[in-house]
mmCIF file with all atom_site columns, C-alpha atoms and ligand atoms in Angstrom:
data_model
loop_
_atom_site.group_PDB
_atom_site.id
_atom_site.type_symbol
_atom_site.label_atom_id
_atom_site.label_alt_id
_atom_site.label_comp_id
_atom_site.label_asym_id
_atom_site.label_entity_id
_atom_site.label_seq_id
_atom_site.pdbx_PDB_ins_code
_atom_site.Cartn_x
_atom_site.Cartn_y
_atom_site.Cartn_z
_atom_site.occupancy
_atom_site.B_iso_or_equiv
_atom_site.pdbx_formal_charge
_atom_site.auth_seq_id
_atom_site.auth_comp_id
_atom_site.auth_asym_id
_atom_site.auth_atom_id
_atom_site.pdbx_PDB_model_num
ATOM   1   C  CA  . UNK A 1 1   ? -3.236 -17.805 -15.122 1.00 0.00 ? 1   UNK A CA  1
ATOM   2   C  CA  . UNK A 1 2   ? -0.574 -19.663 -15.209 1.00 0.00 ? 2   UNK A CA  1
ATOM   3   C  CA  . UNK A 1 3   ? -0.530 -23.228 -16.809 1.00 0.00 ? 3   UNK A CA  1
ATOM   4   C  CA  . UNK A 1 4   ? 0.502  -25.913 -13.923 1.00 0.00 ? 4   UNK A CA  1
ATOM   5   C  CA  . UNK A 1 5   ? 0.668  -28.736 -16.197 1.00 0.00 ? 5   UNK A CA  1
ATOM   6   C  CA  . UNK A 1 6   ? 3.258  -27.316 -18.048 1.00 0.00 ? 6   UNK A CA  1
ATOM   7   C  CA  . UNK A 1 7   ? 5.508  -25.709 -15.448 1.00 0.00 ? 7   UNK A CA  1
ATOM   8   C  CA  . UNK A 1 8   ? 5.432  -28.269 -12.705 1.00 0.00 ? 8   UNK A CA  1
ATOM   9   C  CA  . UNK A 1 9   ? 7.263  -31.339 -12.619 1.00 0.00 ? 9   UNK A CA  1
ATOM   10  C  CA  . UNK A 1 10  ? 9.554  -33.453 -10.396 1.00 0.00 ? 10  UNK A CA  1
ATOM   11  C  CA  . UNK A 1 11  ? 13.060 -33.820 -11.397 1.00 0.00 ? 11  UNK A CA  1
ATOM   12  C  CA  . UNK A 1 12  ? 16.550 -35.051 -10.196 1.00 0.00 ? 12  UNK A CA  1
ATOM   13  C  CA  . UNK A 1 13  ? 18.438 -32.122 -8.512  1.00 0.00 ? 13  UNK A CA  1
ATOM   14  C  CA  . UNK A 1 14  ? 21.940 -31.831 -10.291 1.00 0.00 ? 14  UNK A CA  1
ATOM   15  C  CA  . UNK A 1 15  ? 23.418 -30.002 -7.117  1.00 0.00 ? 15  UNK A CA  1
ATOM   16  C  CA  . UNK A 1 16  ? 22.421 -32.504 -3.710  1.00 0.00 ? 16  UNK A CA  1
ATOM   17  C  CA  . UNK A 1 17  ? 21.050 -35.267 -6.849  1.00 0.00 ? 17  UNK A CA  1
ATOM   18  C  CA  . UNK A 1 18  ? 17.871 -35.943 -4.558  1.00 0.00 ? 18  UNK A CA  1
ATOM   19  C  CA  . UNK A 1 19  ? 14.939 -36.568 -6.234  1.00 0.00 ? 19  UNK A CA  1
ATOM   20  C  CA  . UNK A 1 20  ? 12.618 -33.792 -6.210  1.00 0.00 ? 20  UNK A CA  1
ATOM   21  C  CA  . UNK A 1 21  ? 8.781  -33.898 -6.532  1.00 0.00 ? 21  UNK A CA  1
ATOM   22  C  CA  . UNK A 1 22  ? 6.474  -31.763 -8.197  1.00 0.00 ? 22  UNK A CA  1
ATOM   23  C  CA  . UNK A 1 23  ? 5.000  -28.948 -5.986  1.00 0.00 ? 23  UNK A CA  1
ATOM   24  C  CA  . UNK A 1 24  ? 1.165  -29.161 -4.624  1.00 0.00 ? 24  UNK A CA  1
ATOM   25  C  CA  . UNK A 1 25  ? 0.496  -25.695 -5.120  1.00 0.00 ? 25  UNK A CA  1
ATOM   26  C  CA  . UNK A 1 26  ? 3.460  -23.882 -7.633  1.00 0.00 ? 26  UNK A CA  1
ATOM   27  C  CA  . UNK A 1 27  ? 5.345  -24.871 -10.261 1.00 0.00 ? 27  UNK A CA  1
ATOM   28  C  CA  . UNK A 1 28  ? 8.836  -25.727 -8.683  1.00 0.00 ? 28  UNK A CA  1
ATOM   29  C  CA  . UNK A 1 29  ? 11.781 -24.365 -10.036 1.00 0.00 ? 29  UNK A CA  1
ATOM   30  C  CA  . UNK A 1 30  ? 14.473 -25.042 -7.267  1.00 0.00 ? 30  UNK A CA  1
ATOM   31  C  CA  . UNK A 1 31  ? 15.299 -28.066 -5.036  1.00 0.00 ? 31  UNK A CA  1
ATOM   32  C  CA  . UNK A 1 32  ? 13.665 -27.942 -1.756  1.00 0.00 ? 32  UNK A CA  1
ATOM   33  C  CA  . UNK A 1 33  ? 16.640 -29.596 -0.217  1.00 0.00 ? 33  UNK A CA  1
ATOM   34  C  CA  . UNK A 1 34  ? 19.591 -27.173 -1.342  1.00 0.00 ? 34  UNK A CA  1
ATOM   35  C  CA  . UNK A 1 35  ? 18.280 -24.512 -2.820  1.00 0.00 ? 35  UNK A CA  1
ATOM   36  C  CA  . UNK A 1 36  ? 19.661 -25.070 -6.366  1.00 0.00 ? 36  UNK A CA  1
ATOM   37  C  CA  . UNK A 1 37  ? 18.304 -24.594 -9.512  1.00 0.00 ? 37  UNK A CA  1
ATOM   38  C  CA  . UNK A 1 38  ? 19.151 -24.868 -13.077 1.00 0.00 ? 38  UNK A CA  1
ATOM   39  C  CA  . UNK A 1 39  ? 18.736 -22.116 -15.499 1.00 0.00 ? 39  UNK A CA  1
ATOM   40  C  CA  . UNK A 1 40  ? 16.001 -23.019 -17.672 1.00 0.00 ? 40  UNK A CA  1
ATOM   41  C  CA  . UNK A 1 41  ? 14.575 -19.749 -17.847 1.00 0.00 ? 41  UNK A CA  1
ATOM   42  C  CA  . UNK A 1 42  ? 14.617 -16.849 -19.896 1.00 0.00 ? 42  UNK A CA  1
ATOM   43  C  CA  . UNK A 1 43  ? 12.961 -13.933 -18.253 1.00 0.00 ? 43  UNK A CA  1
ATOM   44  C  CA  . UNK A 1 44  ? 9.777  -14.655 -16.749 1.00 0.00 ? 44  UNK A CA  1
ATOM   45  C  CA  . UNK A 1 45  ? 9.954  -18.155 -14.027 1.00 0.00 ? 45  UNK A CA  1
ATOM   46  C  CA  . UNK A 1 46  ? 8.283  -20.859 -15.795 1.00 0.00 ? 46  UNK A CA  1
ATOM   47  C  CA  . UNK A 1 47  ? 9.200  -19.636 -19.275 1.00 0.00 ? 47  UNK A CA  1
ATOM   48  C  CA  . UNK A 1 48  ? 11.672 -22.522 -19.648 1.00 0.00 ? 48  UNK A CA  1
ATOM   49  C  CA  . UNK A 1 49  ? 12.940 -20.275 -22.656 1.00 0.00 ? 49  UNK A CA  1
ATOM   50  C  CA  . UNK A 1 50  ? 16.815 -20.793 -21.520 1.00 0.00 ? 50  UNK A CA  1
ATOM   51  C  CA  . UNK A 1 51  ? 19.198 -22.710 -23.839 1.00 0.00 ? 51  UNK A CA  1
ATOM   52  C  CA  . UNK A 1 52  ? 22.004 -22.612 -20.733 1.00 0.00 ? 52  UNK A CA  1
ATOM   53  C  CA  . UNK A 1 53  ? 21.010 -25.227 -18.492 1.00 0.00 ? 53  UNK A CA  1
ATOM   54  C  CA  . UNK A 1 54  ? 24.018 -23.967 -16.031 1.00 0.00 ? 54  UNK A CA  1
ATOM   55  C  CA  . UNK A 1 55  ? 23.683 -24.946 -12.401 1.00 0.00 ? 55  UNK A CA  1
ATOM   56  C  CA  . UNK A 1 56  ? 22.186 -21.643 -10.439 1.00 0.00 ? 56  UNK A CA  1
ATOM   57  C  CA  . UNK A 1 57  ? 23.526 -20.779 -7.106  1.00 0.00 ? 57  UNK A CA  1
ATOM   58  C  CA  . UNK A 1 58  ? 20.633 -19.336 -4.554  1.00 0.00 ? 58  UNK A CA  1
ATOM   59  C  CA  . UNK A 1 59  ? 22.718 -16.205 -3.506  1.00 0.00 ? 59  UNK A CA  1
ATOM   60  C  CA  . UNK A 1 60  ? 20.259 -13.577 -1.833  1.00 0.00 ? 60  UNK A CA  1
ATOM   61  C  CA  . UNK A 1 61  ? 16.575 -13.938 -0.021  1.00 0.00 ? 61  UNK A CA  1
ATOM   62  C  CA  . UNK A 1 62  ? 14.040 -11.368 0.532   1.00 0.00 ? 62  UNK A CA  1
ATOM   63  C  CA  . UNK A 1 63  ? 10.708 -10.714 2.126   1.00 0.00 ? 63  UNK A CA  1
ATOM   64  C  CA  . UNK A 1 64  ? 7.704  -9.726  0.075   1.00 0.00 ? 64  UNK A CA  1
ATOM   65  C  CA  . UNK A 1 65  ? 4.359  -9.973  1.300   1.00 0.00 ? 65  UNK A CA  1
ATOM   66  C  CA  . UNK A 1 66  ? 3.165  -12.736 0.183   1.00 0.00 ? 66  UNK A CA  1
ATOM   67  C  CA  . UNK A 1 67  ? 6.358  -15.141 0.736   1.00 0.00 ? 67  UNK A CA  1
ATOM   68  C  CA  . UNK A 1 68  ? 9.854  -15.372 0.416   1.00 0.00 ? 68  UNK A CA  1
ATOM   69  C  CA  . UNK A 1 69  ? 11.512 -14.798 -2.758  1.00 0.00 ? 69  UNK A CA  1
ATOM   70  C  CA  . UNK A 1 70  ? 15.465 -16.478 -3.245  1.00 0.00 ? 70  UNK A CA  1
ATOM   71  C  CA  . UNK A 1 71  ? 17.239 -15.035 -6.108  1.00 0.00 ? 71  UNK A CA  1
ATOM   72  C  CA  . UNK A 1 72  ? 19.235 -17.153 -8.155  1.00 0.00 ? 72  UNK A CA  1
ATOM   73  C  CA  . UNK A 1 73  ? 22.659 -16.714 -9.982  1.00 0.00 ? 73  UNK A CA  1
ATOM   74  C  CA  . UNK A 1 74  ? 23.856 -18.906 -12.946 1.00 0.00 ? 74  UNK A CA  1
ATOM   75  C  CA  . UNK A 1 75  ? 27.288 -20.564 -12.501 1.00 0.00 ? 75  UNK A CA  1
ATOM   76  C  CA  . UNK A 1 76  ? 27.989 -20.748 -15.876 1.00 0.00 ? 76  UNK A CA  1
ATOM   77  C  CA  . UNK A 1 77  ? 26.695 -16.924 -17.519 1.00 0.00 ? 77  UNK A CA  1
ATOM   78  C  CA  . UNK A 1 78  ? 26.177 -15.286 -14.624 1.00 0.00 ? 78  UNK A CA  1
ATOM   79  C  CA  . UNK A 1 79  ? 22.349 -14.406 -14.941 1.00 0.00 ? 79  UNK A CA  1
ATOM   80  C  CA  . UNK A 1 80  ? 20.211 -13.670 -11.999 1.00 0.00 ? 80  UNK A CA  1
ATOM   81  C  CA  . UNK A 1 81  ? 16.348 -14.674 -11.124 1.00 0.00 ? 81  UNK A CA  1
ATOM   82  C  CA  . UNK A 1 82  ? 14.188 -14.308 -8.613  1.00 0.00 ? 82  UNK A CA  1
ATOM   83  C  CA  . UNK A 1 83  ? 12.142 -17.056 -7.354  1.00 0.00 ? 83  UNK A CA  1
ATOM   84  C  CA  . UNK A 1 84  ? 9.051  -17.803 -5.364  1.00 0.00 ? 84  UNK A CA  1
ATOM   85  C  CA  . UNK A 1 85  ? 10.630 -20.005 -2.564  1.00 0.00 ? 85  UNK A CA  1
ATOM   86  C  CA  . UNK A 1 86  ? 7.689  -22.727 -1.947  1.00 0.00 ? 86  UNK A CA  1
ATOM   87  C  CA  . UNK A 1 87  ? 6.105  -23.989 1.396   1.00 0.00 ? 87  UNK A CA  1
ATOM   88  C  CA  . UNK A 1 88  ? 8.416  -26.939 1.749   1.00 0.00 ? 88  UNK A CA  1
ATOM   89  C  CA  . UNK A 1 89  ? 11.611 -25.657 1.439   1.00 0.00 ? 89  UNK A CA  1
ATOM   90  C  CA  . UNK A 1 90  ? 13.879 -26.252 4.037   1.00 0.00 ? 90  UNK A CA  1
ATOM   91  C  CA  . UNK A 1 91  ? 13.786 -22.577 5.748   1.00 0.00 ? 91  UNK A CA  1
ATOM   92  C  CA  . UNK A 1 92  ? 16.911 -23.784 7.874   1.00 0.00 ? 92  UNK A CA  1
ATOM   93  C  CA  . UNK A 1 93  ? 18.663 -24.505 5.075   1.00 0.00 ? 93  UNK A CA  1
ATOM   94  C  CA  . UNK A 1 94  ? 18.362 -21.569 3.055   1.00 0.00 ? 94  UNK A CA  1
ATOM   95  C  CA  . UNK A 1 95  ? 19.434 -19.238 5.501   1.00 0.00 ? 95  UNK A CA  1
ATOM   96  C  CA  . UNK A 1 96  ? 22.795 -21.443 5.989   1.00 0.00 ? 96  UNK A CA  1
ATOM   97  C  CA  . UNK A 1 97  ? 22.763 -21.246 2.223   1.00 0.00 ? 97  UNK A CA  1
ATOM   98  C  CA  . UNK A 1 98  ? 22.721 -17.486 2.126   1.00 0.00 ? 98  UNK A CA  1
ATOM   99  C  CA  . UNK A 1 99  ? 25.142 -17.129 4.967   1.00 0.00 ? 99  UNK A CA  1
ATOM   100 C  CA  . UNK A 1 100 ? 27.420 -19.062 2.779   1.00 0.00 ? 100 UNK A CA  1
ATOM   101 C  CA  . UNK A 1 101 ? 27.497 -16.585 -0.089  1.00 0.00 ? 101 UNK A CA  1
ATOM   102 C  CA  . UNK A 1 102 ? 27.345 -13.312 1.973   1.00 0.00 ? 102 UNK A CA  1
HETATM 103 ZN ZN1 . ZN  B 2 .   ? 19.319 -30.143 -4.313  1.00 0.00 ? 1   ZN  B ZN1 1
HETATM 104 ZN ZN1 . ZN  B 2 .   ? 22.928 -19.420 -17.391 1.00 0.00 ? 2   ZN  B ZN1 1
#
């Protein structure tokens, strides 16, 4: 199980700098807004085991059974993660998002 006190918190979004709150259900990792996130993690979502901190870019979304993930890339090394996308992001959005990098 996965510790939510640990993972989820609210936090200015560097990209659209809206303030973001903390997810009911998931620990949030992207803004709901753009779609940006910052790479904090390592390996696993939630590690918060990054030293980068670059800006990530969401480039691709997929459909998996049990939600929609967005994959990430880092502006500044280049590293890609996949992400849970969580019920309140702005579905309208991220496809213009996508369409943007495609
Ligand atoms: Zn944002
Ligand atoms: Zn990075």
């Amino acid at each position: 199980m996965r510790d939510k006190n640990s993972t989820n918190f609210g936090f200015r979004c560097e990209n659209c700098n809206r303030e973001v709150s903390p997810a009911e259900k998931t620990a949030r990792n992207h803004c709901p807004f753009c779609l940006w996130s910052l790479h904090v993690d390592s390996e696993t979502p939630g590690d918060r085991d990054s030293s980068c901190g670059g800006k990530m870019a969401p480039v691709a979304l997929f459909e998996k059974r049990d939600g929609w993930i967005v994959i990430h890339r880092c502006e500044k090394c280049g590293k890609e993660i996949q992400n849970k996308c969580t019920e309140d992001d702005n579905f309208e959005i991220m496809l213009n998002v996508i369409k943007n990098f495609q």
